[in-house]
XYZ file of C-alpha atoms in Angstrom:
488
model
C -7.627 73.578 109.010
C -7.252 71.492 105.834
C -10.449 71.023 103.819
C -11.316 67.833 101.965
C -10.581 69.554 98.642
C -7.034 70.299 99.805
C -6.260 66.728 100.856
C -2.926 65.467 99.580
C -2.228 61.740 99.848
C 1.172 60.683 101.112
C 3.376 59.433 98.290
C 4.217 55.870 99.330
C 4.407 52.472 97.674
C 2.527 49.564 99.274
C 4.789 47.270 101.278
C 6.229 44.457 99.207
C 5.763 46.270 95.892
C 9.141 47.563 94.829
C 9.853 50.515 92.535
C 12.722 49.545 90.266
C 14.804 51.821 88.101
C 16.776 50.981 84.993
C 19.701 49.221 86.689
C 17.501 46.714 88.538
C 15.323 46.161 85.487
C 18.389 45.531 83.358
C 19.699 42.981 85.882
C 16.422 41.050 85.785
C 16.224 41.195 81.999
C 19.763 39.865 81.712
C 18.903 36.934 83.992
C 15.711 36.201 82.046
C 17.519 36.267 78.715
C 20.290 34.009 79.990
C 17.998 31.475 81.656
C 15.500 31.455 78.787
C 18.362 30.755 76.400
C 19.343 27.710 78.466
C 15.739 26.450 78.532
C 15.448 26.775 74.770
C 18.762 24.980 74.244
C 17.186 21.984 76.018
C 14.183 22.080 73.689
C 11.644 23.773 75.970
C 9.071 26.003 74.266
C 7.839 29.329 75.589
C 4.321 29.684 76.999
C 2.591 32.784 78.358
C -0.601 32.644 80.406
C -2.697 35.501 81.786
C -2.064 37.252 85.083
C -5.441 36.122 86.479
C -6.735 32.593 86.995
C -10.044 31.520 88.452
C -9.473 31.047 92.151
C -10.761 27.472 92.148
C -8.072 26.646 89.561
C -5.482 27.953 92.005
C -7.029 25.930 94.822
C -7.213 28.896 97.192
C -10.465 29.152 99.172
C -11.398 30.016 102.716
C -13.047 27.063 104.431
C -15.991 29.133 105.627
C -16.524 31.841 102.991
C -17.181 32.072 99.276
C -14.003 33.986 98.563
C -10.320 33.180 97.973
C -8.019 32.302 100.807
C -5.491 34.707 102.246
C -2.215 34.593 100.403
C -3.569 35.736 97.038
C -4.947 38.993 95.626
C -8.468 38.252 94.423
C -11.533 39.960 93.016
C -14.977 38.912 91.876
C -15.771 38.911 88.156
C -19.019 40.330 86.808
C -20.427 36.786 86.575
C -19.843 36.192 90.271
C -16.778 33.986 89.875
C -13.723 34.720 91.994
C -10.426 35.128 90.188
C -7.003 35.866 91.605
C -3.646 37.082 90.442
C -1.481 33.997 89.877
C 0.782 33.214 92.829
C 3.100 31.034 90.732
C 3.489 29.848 87.132
C 2.796 26.172 87.836
C -0.924 26.325 88.643
C -1.637 28.141 85.335
C 0.416 25.471 83.548
C -1.680 22.700 85.106
C -4.864 24.437 83.976
C -3.476 24.974 80.467
C -2.349 21.345 80.136
C -5.715 20.036 81.327
C -7.497 22.317 78.860
C -5.237 21.635 75.833
C -3.892 18.135 76.549
C -5.221 16.488 73.384
C -3.437 19.012 71.148
C -0.072 19.071 72.961
C 3.086 17.074 72.174
C 3.637 14.594 74.978
C 5.643 15.010 77.103
C 4.971 18.747 76.993
C 8.107 20.775 77.720
C 7.515 24.446 78.371
C 9.182 27.412 80.022
C 7.526 30.638 81.138
C 8.461 33.836 82.896
C 6.595 36.793 84.312
C 5.384 38.468 87.502
C 3.527 36.586 90.223
C 1.737 37.975 93.268
C 1.460 36.725 96.844
C -0.348 38.434 99.673
C 2.283 37.526 102.246
C 4.386 39.417 104.750
C 7.273 41.051 102.852
C 10.859 40.917 104.058
C 14.470 41.278 102.846
C 14.581 39.984 99.277
C 10.952 38.837 99.573
C 8.277 40.828 97.739
C 4.551 40.587 97.168
C 5.145 40.994 93.460
C 8.167 39.360 91.900
C 9.315 37.668 88.709
C 9.690 33.934 88.214
C 11.145 31.909 85.356
C 10.026 28.269 85.244
C 10.629 25.165 83.172
C 8.451 22.052 83.431
C 8.091 18.676 81.769
C 4.526 17.358 81.897
C 3.778 13.793 80.892
C 7.017 12.014 81.863
C 7.314 9.942 85.016
C 10.968 9.082 84.391
C 13.383 10.173 87.144
C 15.668 11.228 84.308
C 13.236 14.076 83.617
C 13.999 15.352 87.133
C 17.730 15.016 86.475
C 17.433 17.029 83.273
C 15.510 19.775 85.089
C 18.216 19.912 87.786
C 21.072 20.024 85.255
C 19.255 22.728 83.328
C 18.741 24.795 86.491
C 22.443 24.582 87.312
C 23.322 25.684 83.799
C 20.806 28.523 84.099
C 22.414 29.860 87.274
C 25.827 29.748 85.631
C 24.477 31.569 82.563
C 22.955 34.195 84.874
C 26.414 34.971 86.222
C 26.938 32.880 89.364
C 30.284 31.123 89.729
C 30.036 27.326 90.230
C 31.374 27.610 93.781
C 28.637 30.121 94.685
C 25.614 27.830 94.417
C 24.430 24.256 94.526
C 21.198 22.308 94.193
C 20.181 20.044 97.063
C 18.002 17.070 96.200
C 15.811 14.629 98.096
C 12.482 12.834 97.707
C 9.256 13.127 99.611
C 8.965 9.336 99.297
C 11.962 8.874 101.588
C 10.505 10.600 104.611
C 7.028 9.219 103.859
C 8.475 5.701 103.933
C 10.451 6.445 107.089
C 7.347 7.716 108.916
C 5.283 4.742 107.746
C 7.927 2.350 109.093
C 7.907 4.288 112.378
C 4.131 3.905 112.658
C 3.338 7.578 112.033
C 0.235 7.558 109.835
C -1.812 10.493 111.119
C -1.832 13.160 108.322
C -1.664 16.081 110.772
C 1.266 14.510 112.600
C 3.097 13.792 109.327
C 2.583 17.400 108.270
C 4.000 18.592 111.599
C 7.080 16.412 111.009
C 7.577 17.875 107.544
C 7.249 21.414 108.894
C 9.847 20.602 111.538
C 12.317 19.077 109.061
C 11.913 22.082 106.772
C 13.337 24.285 109.556
C 16.636 22.386 109.923
C 18.803 25.011 108.209
C 17.356 27.758 110.395
C 17.009 26.028 113.778
C 19.656 23.315 113.661
C 19.207 19.733 114.788
C 18.429 20.708 118.371
C 15.525 22.924 117.333
C 14.155 20.301 114.960
C 14.411 17.591 117.618
C 12.367 19.762 119.992
C 9.723 20.340 117.302
C 9.519 16.617 116.574
C 8.706 16.080 120.248
C 6.683 18.248 122.623
C 7.538 21.572 120.986
C 9.827 24.561 121.179
C 9.834 28.060 122.669
C 11.475 30.655 120.412
C 13.487 33.721 121.404
C 10.344 35.839 121.715
C 8.858 33.393 124.205
C 6.222 32.044 121.794
C 5.712 28.301 122.035
C 5.276 26.129 118.930
C 3.571 22.809 119.583
C 5.617 19.873 118.300
C 4.721 16.755 116.315
C 4.444 14.699 119.549
C 6.471 11.791 118.163
C 7.661 9.036 120.491
C 11.398 8.909 121.215
C 12.001 6.007 118.804
C 10.390 7.903 115.917
C 12.344 11.078 116.752
C 15.576 9.070 116.652
C 14.583 7.609 113.280
C 13.933 11.051 111.793
C 17.131 12.629 113.164
C 19.127 9.617 111.956
C 17.595 10.106 108.514
C 18.554 13.798 108.510
C 22.166 12.906 109.344
C 22.617 10.687 106.271
C 24.105 13.423 104.095
C 27.618 12.691 102.811
C 30.271 14.062 100.426
C 29.035 12.103 97.411
C 25.604 11.187 96.100
C 26.495 7.486 96.110
C 27.614 7.583 99.745
C 24.455 9.416 100.783
C 22.308 6.812 99.022
C 24.168 4.048 100.843
C 23.514 5.670 104.213
C 19.858 6.272 103.370
C 19.412 2.641 102.348
C 20.556 1.618 105.814
C 17.907 3.841 107.407
C 14.998 3.537 104.960
C 15.489 0.097 103.417
C 12.456 -2.159 103.709
C 9.796 0.531 103.332
C 7.982 0.181 99.991
C 7.628 3.931 99.399
C 11.087 4.601 100.794
C 12.621 2.022 98.452
C 10.834 3.682 95.523
C 12.374 6.999 96.542
C 15.836 5.433 96.787
C 15.510 3.895 93.324
C 14.378 7.193 91.837
C 17.243 9.093 93.462
C 19.676 6.470 92.211
C 18.453 7.000 88.644
C 18.579 10.790 89.074
C 22.156 10.518 90.328
C 23.204 8.326 87.389
C 21.627 10.719 84.888
C 23.273 13.737 86.540
C 26.645 12.043 86.259
C 25.985 11.391 82.560
C 25.089 15.070 82.147
C 28.415 16.099 83.658
C 27.002 17.351 86.980
C 29.412 16.574 89.814
C 28.696 15.875 93.472
C 29.551 19.393 94.587
C 26.927 21.053 92.388
C 24.057 18.583 92.930
C 23.960 17.230 96.486
C 21.639 14.601 97.924
C 20.330 16.238 101.125
C 17.646 14.384 103.152
C 16.421 17.565 104.873
C 14.990 19.058 101.653
C 11.178 18.682 101.735
C 9.766 21.782 99.941
C 6.099 22.374 99.180
C 4.715 20.526 102.151
C 1.512 19.317 100.423
C 2.507 19.967 96.836
C 5.200 17.550 95.705
C 4.855 13.793 95.272
C 8.429 12.590 94.715
C 11.812 14.182 94.082
C 12.313 17.721 95.413
C 15.194 20.091 94.772
C 16.274 23.450 96.115
C 18.970 25.862 94.938
C 20.865 27.979 97.440
C 23.782 30.345 97.471
C 26.675 28.541 99.111
C 29.441 29.595 101.469
C 31.404 26.497 100.545
C 30.963 23.037 99.106
C 27.299 22.205 99.541
C 26.993 24.561 102.505
C 23.872 26.765 102.298
C 24.521 30.476 102.577
C 22.649 32.945 104.731
C 20.512 34.282 101.886
C 18.488 31.073 101.637
C 16.720 29.565 98.676
C 17.077 31.190 95.261
C 14.912 28.646 93.452
C 13.543 25.163 93.608
C 11.189 22.576 92.259
C 10.320 18.945 92.182
C 7.902 16.314 90.990
C 4.170 17.003 91.257
C 2.179 14.153 89.744
C -1.224 15.136 91.140
C -1.669 18.753 90.047
C -3.218 18.216 86.606
C -5.475 15.540 88.116
C -7.331 18.284 89.996
C -8.897 19.133 86.634
C -8.968 15.786 84.822
C -9.181 13.168 87.552
C -6.260 11.359 85.896
C -2.750 11.362 87.340
C -0.328 13.133 85.009
C 3.371 12.996 85.936
C 5.171 16.334 85.940
C 8.404 17.896 87.166
C 9.656 21.452 87.123
C 11.957 24.105 88.515
C 11.332 27.764 89.266
C 13.873 30.588 89.341
C 12.845 33.437 91.617
C 14.327 36.051 89.288
C 13.798 39.062 91.561
C 15.210 37.153 94.522
C 18.119 35.844 92.445
C 19.001 39.383 91.341
C 18.946 40.533 94.982
C 20.998 37.496 96.024
C 23.585 38.092 93.307
C 23.916 41.716 94.376
C 24.349 40.626 98.013
C 26.957 38.040 97.003
C 28.843 40.503 94.809
C 28.048 38.417 91.720
C 25.947 41.048 89.988
C 27.237 42.816 86.917
C 29.549 45.593 88.075
C 29.553 47.814 84.981
C 27.486 50.968 85.554
C 24.266 51.533 83.646
C 25.032 53.885 80.784
C 22.552 56.469 79.598
C 21.992 57.744 76.069
C 24.094 60.293 74.231
C 22.591 63.704 75.054
C 22.090 66.297 72.316
C 22.514 69.672 74.002
C 19.672 72.092 73.199
C 22.086 74.973 72.613
C 19.609 77.296 70.900
C 15.776 76.996 71.106
C 15.413 77.872 67.442
C 17.431 74.861 66.302
C 15.355 72.051 67.830
C 14.702 70.548 64.383
C 18.456 70.260 63.837
C 18.933 68.615 67.221
C 16.224 66.039 66.537
C 17.881 65.307 63.201
C 21.178 64.613 65.004
C 19.436 62.261 67.434
C 17.776 60.435 64.530
C 21.164 59.952 62.832
C 22.594 58.392 65.980
C 19.628 56.073 66.499
C 19.837 54.955 62.873
C 23.453 53.992 63.590
C 22.409 51.959 66.630
C 23.357 54.543 69.259
C 20.834 55.484 71.962
C 20.305 59.258 71.950
C 17.993 61.905 73.298
C 17.536 65.656 72.823
C 17.510 67.634 76.063
C 13.945 68.905 76.464
C 14.237 70.835 79.693
C 14.441 74.601 80.053
C 17.892 74.892 81.665
C 21.082 76.394 80.336
C 24.269 74.831 79.070
C 25.847 74.061 82.439
C 22.701 72.400 83.793
C 22.371 70.372 80.595
C 25.896 69.030 80.997
C 25.089 68.160 84.596
C 21.968 66.374 83.355
C 24.081 64.306 80.925
C 26.426 63.436 83.764
C 23.558 62.279 85.995
C 22.259 60.137 83.149
C 25.702 58.484 82.983
C 25.850 59.501 79.337
C 29.057 58.554 77.515
C 28.939 61.717 75.387
C 27.180 65.036 74.846
C 26.768 66.626 71.416
C 26.793 70.370 70.704
C 25.611 72.024 67.491
C 25.663 75.830 67.490
C 26.015 78.570 64.894
C 29.775 78.111 64.833
C 29.495 74.393 64.101
C 26.790 74.875 61.482
C 28.866 77.445 59.611
C 31.916 75.191 59.712
C 29.992 72.015 58.851
C 31.113 70.321 62.065
C 29.731 68.870 65.289
C 31.306 69.257 68.739
C 31.369 66.101 70.857
C 32.209 65.896 74.537
C 33.585 62.527 75.616
C 32.313 62.711 79.192
C 34.367 59.782 80.491
C 37.571 61.188 79.003
C 36.675 64.646 80.297
C 36.337 63.370 83.841
C 39.617 61.458 83.563
C 41.513 64.453 82.179
C 39.993 67.014 84.515
C 42.348 66.048 87.340
C 45.321 67.381 85.408
C 43.783 70.789 84.619
C 45.304 73.610 86.683
C 42.446 76.151 86.892
C 39.202 77.329 85.263
C 41.011 79.283 82.577
C 43.078 76.236 81.659
C 39.859 74.175 81.641
C 38.261 76.549 79.133
C 41.377 76.556 76.961
C 42.127 72.829 77.063
C 38.488 71.628 76.930
C 39.403 68.119 78.114
C 37.569 65.332 76.315
C 36.113 67.646 73.676
C 36.579 66.987 69.965
C 35.189 68.564 66.806
C 34.334 66.319 63.869
C 33.129 66.999 60.296
C 29.412 66.329 59.722
C 30.310 63.333 57.540
C 32.311 61.708 60.353
C 30.696 62.761 63.617
C 28.499 59.677 64.039
C 31.528 57.402 63.730
C 33.329 59.461 66.385
C 30.378 59.137 68.769
C 30.146 55.393 68.135
C 33.813 54.942 69.064
C 33.237 56.836 72.314
C 30.120 54.783 73.138
C 31.831 51.474 72.364
C 34.808 52.427 74.532
C 32.416 53.265 77.369
C 30.962 49.734 77.215
C 34.351 48.091 77.848
């Protein structure tokens, strides 16, 4: 029987919290560097906020308890205030802008990146902790600010490594469907929300599923029934007609939408804003295939106030792929007002970096070159550790990553270790080399390539494929050539 003192916890990571090794970390860093470079080229400045925000600043509270709502990870501070790990980078921006508005250049253009946390059910490519990279313009109500954000997002995806045919951004406006529902006599907030939830499922359920949800409701494959928006037939027809307005070009889509929405004050505002966004995108060199007007895009059901945009991997021109959204954003003119009481126009876009890395890997767009380890200095003799560390220091000074083997295994195991580290080279310094004033270097890539032509073990020992000996004055240059060749 196991006593309490002998208890051993099971080694397991919590669901939705991923352990990532060097290759995945490198992929995310490369995306962050590429996207951040694009943001800075557009004149956006970096901003970093803390991981925690007060929960009331995030707007997450249970209706019947003095604690944060589900969906966030929260704790109570020593002064009794609830604070939560940020679930996005936009709510902290709104708090920062409200707090520092008088000292900021206006409009305020910032980008930020870092981990965010959501207490939600994890799934494929969806984690409870993941990295986002955002850019936002606060203080400009011009539709052209939305267009710039969209163009910048497209450039960011290209810089991250996606081919133009692999992705697109779909664009709409919340004002369009708001105007449509107002014209159809749908003014109940709960009913409008149910319509938006239904429209948001178009890509997954198709028009038939959405039509059912706009009416009485729908039973899914498991047998569960989802109550619908209870719209009358005329209103359902108006919504489905609106969703079918998408066309090959932005101009053609706008023309179709005008025929459906025209006459509604809010709808006409949305059409005018989209028209200006389309004109600005054309001026920025963004064609109709990369930025598509798509009426079904609604995003952030109670968050956005105007234009909304969503980026997706594509299987063809403007056709969403199976992986789903890899980023999105829109206009949110009411968020800062939660703190100040004054409406402050804002628009932004968020890259889900972790999700984008997973999507790129799934699409075969991720970097294919293997992660290379450092050059390994073989610990040939325990009494010469100082010499080995000196060799490693010489390599690092020359810009070459290097490490001294610090295990307790012999020569063969050390070479196997270097191979598992994907090291481009291993360095040997023994009595023979010291007496001769040389260093022995094993080009591990060349050794593997040449090994196929070696006849037997004796020939292997005699030929020593991939092994070279260099004078002490030249050995670093030899290693650098091997490392640089390994990067190609």
